[in-house]
GROMACS .gro file of C-alpha atoms in nm:
model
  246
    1UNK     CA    1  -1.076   3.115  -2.178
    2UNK     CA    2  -0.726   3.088  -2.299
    3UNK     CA    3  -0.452   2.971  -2.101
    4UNK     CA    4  -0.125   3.118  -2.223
    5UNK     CA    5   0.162   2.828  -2.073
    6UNK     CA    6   0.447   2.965  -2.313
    7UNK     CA    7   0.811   2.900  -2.169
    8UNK     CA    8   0.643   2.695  -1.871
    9UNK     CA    9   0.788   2.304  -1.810
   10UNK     CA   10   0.465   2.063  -1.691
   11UNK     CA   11   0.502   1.729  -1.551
   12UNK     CA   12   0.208   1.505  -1.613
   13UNK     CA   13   0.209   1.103  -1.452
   14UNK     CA   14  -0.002   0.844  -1.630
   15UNK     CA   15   0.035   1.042  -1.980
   16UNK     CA   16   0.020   0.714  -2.186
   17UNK     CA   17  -0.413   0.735  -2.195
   18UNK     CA   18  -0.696   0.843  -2.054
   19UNK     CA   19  -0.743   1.186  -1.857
   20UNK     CA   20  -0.370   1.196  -1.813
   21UNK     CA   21  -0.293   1.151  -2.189
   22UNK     CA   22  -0.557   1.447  -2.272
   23UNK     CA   23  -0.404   1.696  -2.020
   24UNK     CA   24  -0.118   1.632  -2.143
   25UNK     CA   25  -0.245   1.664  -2.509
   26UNK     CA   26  -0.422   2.026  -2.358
   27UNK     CA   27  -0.130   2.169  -2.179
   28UNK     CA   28   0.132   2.131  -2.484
   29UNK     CA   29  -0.169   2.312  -2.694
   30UNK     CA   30  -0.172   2.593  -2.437
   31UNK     CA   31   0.249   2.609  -2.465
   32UNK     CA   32   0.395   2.413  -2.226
   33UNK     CA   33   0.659   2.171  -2.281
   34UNK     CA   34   0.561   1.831  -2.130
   35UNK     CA   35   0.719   1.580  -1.955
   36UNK     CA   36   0.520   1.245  -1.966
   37UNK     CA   37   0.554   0.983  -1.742
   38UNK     CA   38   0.382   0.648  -1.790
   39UNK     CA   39   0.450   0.266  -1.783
   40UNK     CA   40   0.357   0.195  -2.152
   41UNK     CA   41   0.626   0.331  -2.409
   42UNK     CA   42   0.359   0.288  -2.720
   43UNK     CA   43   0.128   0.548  -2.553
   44UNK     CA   44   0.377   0.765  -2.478
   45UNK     CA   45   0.482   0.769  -2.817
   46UNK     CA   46   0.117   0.841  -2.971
   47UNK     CA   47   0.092   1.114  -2.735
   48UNK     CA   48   0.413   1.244  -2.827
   49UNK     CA   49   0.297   1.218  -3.238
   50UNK     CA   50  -0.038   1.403  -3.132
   51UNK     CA   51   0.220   1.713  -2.926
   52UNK     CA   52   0.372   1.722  -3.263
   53UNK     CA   53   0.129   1.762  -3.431
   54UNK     CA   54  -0.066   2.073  -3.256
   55UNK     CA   55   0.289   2.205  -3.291
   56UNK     CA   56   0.407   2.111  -2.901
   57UNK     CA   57   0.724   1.948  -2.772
   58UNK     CA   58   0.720   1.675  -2.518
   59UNK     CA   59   1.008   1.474  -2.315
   60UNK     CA   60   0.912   1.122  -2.285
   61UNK     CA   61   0.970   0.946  -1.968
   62UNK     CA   62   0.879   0.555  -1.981
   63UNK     CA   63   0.899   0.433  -1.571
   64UNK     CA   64   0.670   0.253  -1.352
   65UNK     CA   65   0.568   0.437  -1.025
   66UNK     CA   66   0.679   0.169  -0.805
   67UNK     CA   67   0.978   0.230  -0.844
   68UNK     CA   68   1.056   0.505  -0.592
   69UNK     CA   69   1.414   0.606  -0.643
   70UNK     CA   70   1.299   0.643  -1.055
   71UNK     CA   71   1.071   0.904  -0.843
   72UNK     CA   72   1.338   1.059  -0.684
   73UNK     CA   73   1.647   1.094  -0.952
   74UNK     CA   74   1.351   1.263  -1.193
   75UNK     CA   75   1.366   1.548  -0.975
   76UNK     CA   76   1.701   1.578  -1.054
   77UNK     CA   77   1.738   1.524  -1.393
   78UNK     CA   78   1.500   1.773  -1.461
   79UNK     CA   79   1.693   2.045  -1.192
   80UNK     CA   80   1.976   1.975  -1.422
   81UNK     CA   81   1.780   2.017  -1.732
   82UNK     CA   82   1.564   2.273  -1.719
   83UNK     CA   83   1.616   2.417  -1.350
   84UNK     CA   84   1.232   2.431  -1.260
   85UNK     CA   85   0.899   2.258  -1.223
   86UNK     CA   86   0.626   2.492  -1.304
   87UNK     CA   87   0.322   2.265  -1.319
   88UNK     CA   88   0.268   1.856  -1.186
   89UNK     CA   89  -0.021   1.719  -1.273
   90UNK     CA   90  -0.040   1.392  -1.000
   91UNK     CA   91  -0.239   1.163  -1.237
   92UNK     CA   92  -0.125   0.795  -1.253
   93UNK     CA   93  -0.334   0.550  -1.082
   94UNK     CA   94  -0.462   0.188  -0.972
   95UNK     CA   95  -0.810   0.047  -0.912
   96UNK     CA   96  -0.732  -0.206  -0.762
   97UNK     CA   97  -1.045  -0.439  -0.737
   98UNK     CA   98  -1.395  -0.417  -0.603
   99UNK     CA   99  -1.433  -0.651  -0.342
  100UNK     CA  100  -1.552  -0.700   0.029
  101UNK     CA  101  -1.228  -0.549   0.197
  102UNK     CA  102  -1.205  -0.894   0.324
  103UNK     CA  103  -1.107  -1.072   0.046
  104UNK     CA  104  -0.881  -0.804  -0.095
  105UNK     CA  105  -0.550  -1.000  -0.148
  106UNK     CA  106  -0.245  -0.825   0.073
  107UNK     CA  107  -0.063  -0.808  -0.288
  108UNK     CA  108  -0.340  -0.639  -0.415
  109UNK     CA  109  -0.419  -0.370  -0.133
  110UNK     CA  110  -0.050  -0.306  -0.148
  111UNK     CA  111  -0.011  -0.230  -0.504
  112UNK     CA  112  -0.305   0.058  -0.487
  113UNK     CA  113  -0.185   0.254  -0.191
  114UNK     CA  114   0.227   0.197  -0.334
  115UNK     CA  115   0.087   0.347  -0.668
  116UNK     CA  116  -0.192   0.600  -0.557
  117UNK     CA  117  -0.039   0.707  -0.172
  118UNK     CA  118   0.327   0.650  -0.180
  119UNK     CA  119   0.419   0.686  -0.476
  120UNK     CA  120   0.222   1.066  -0.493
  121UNK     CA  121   0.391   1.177  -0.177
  122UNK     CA  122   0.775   1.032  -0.343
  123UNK     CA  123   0.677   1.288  -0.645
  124UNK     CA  124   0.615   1.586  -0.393
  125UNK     CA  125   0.913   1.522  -0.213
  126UNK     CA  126   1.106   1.501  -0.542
  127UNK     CA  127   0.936   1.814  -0.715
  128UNK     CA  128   0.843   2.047  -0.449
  129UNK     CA  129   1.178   2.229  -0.494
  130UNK     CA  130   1.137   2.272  -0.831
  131UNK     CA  131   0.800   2.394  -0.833
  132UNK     CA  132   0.948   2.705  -0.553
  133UNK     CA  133   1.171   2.742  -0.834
  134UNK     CA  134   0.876   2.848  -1.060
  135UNK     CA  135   0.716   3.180  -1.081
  136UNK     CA  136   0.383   3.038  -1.003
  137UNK     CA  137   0.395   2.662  -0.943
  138UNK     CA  138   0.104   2.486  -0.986
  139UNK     CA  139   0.051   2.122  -0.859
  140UNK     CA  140  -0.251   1.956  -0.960
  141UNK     CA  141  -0.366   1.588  -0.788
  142UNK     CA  142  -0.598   1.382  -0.945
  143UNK     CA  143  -0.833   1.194  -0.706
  144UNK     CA  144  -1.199   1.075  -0.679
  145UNK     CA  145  -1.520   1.076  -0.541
  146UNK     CA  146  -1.462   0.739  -0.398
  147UNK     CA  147  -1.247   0.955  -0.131
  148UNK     CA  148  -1.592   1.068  -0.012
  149UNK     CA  149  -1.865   0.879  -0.099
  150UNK     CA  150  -1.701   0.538   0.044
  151UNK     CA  151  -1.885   0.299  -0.140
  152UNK     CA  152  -1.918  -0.107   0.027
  153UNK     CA  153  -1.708  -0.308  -0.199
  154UNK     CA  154  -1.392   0.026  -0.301
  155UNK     CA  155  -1.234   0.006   0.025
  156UNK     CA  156  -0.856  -0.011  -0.116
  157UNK     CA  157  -0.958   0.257  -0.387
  158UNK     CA  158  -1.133   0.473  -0.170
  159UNK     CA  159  -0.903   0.478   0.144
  160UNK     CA  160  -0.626   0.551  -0.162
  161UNK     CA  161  -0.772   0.840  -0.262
  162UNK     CA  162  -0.883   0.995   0.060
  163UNK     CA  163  -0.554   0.974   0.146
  164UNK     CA  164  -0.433   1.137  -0.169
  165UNK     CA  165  -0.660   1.440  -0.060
  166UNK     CA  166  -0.495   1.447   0.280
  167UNK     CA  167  -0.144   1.466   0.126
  168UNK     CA  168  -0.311   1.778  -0.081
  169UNK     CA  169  -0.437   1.950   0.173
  170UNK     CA  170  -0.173   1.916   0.438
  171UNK     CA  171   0.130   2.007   0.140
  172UNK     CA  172  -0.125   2.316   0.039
  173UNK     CA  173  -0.125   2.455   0.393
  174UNK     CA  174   0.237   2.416   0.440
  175UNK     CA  175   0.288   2.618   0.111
  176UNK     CA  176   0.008   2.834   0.147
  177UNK     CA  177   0.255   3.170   0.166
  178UNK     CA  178   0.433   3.077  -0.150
  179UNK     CA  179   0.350   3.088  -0.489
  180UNK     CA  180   0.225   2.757  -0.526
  181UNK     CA  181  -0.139   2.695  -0.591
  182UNK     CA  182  -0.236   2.306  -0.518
  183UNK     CA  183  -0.608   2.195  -0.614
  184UNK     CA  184  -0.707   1.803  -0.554
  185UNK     CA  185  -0.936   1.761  -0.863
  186UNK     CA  186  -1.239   1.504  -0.901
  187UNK     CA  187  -1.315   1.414  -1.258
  188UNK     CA  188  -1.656   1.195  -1.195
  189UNK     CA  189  -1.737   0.933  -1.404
  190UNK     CA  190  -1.493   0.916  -1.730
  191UNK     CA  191  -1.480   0.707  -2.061
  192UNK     CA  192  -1.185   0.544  -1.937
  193UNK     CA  193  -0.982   0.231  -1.933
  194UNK     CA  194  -1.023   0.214  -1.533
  195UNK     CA  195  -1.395   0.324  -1.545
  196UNK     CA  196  -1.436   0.025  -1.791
  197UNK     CA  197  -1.229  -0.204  -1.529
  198UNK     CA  198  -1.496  -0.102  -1.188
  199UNK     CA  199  -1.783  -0.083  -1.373
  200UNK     CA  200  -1.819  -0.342  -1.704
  201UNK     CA  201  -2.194  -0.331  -1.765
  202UNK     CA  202  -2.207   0.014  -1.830
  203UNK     CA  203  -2.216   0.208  -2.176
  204UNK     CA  204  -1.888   0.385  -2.196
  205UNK     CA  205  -2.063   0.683  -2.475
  206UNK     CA  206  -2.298   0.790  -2.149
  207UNK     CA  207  -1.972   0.969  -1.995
  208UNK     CA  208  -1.784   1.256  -2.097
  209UNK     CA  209  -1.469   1.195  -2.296
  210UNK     CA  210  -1.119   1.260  -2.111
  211UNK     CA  211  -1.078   1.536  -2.348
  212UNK     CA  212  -1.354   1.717  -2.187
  213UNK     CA  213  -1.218   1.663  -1.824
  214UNK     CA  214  -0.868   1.771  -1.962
  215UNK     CA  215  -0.997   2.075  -2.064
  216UNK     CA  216  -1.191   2.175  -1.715
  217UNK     CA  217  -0.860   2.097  -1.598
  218UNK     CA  218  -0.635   2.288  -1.782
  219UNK     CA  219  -0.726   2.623  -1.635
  220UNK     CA  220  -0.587   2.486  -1.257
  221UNK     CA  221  -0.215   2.508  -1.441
  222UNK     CA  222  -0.257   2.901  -1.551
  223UNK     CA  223  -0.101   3.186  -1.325
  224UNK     CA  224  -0.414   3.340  -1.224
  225UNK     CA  225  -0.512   3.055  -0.979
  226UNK     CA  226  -0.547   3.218  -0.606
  227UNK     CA  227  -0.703   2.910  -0.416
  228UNK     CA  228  -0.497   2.644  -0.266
  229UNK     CA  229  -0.624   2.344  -0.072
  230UNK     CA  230  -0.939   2.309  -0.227
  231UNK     CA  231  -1.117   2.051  -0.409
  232UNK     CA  232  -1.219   2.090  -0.738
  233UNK     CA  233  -1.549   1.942  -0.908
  234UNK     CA  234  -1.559   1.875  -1.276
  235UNK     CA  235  -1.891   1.765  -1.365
  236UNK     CA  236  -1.976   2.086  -1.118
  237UNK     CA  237  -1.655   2.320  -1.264
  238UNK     CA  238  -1.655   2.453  -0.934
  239UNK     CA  239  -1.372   2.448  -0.645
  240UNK     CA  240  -1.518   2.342  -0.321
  241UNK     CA  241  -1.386   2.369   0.041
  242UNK     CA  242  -1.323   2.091   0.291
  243UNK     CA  243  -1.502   2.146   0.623
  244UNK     CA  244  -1.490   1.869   0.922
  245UNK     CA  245  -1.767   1.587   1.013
  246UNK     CA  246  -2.071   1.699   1.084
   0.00000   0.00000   0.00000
């Protein structure tokens, strides 16, 4: 299915590699003009080459997360630019390490939920407006099966991205009579640099490319989305619905 994103303005964290590079990659294919956040300027610029060359444009935005009021005078600069937000794709994040939460160093612990908790809510506070601004905003939040699943040894990841989810769900009913759609999106197991990082023994060409899980993606960002709040399964290309402890 094509996705038609002509004249729309996407926002895409962690755009340097990985998943985030690739929806990136997809979205400027499909039309959109992409801003692309990430710490590392050399990705950023091989990402903007590849834009280029499938005949896309792309506003490069070199920052590091952490930094929260980077967070919050991007919101502005792109009011002032381009007067709307019409799809965020909440991508960037930490590992951390894997490691009996007991001997997780404070530093460490610190640095996930900063990058993967505080720094996602800081980007919804900063966009949100923009995205009302939009015909049909879309807002699209990377997270994991680790939320879930709870493995011994990922507490700092896991807790991270459960609480990722949370922020999702609670922004998605608080918007739900607006235009905006917001889906939390698990990707499984990808060929990626933080993949690599949790789980070192372990062939990377047994899991599917970023490129594949940027293009189950890319349909979340089109205009005919009509769920919000919902989780959505890649290796399953299904959304799913939250439901309490049973």
């Amino acid at each position: 299915m094509s996705i038609d994103l002509k004249d729309k303005i996407a926002l895409v964290t962690g755009a340097s590699r990985g998943i985030g590079y690739f929806t990136a990659l997809e979205l400027a294919k499909a039309g959109a003009h992409v801003i692309a956040c990430a710490r590392t300027v050399g990705g950023l610029e091989e990402l903007d080459d590849a834009i280029k060359a499938v005949g896309g444009s792309a506003t490069l935005v070199p920052f590091d997360l952490a930094d929260m009021a980077a967070i919050d005078a991007l919101g502005g600069s792109m009011f002032e630019r381009w007067g709307k937000l019409d799809i965020l794709v909440a991508n960037a994040g930490v590992l951390g390490v894997i490691s009996p939460i007991g001997h997780v160093e404070a530093k460490v612990f610190e640095k996930v939920m900063t990058i993967n908790v505080t720094a996602t809510w800081r980007l919804i506070r900063s966009v949100e407006p923009l995205l009302m601004r939009a015909d049909a905003g879309r807002a699209i939040i990377l997270s994991s099966a680790a939320a879930h699943r709870c493995r011994p040894f990922w507490g700092p990841y896991s807790a991270s991205k459960a609480a990722v989810e949370a922020l999702a769900r609670t922004w998605a009913g608080e918007t739900q009579s607006t235009a905006l759609r917001i889906t939390s999106v698990d990707p499984g197991a990808t060929r990626t640099a933080m993949r690599a990082q949790a789980m070192p023994g372990e062939d990377p060409e047994t899991l599917p490319h970023p490129r594949e899980v940027a293009q189950a993606i890319l349909p979340l960002a089109g205009p005919d989305v009509t769920e919000t709040g919902k989780l959505f399964i890649v290796r399953e290309n299904k959304l799913v619905d939250y439901r309490m402890p049973e």
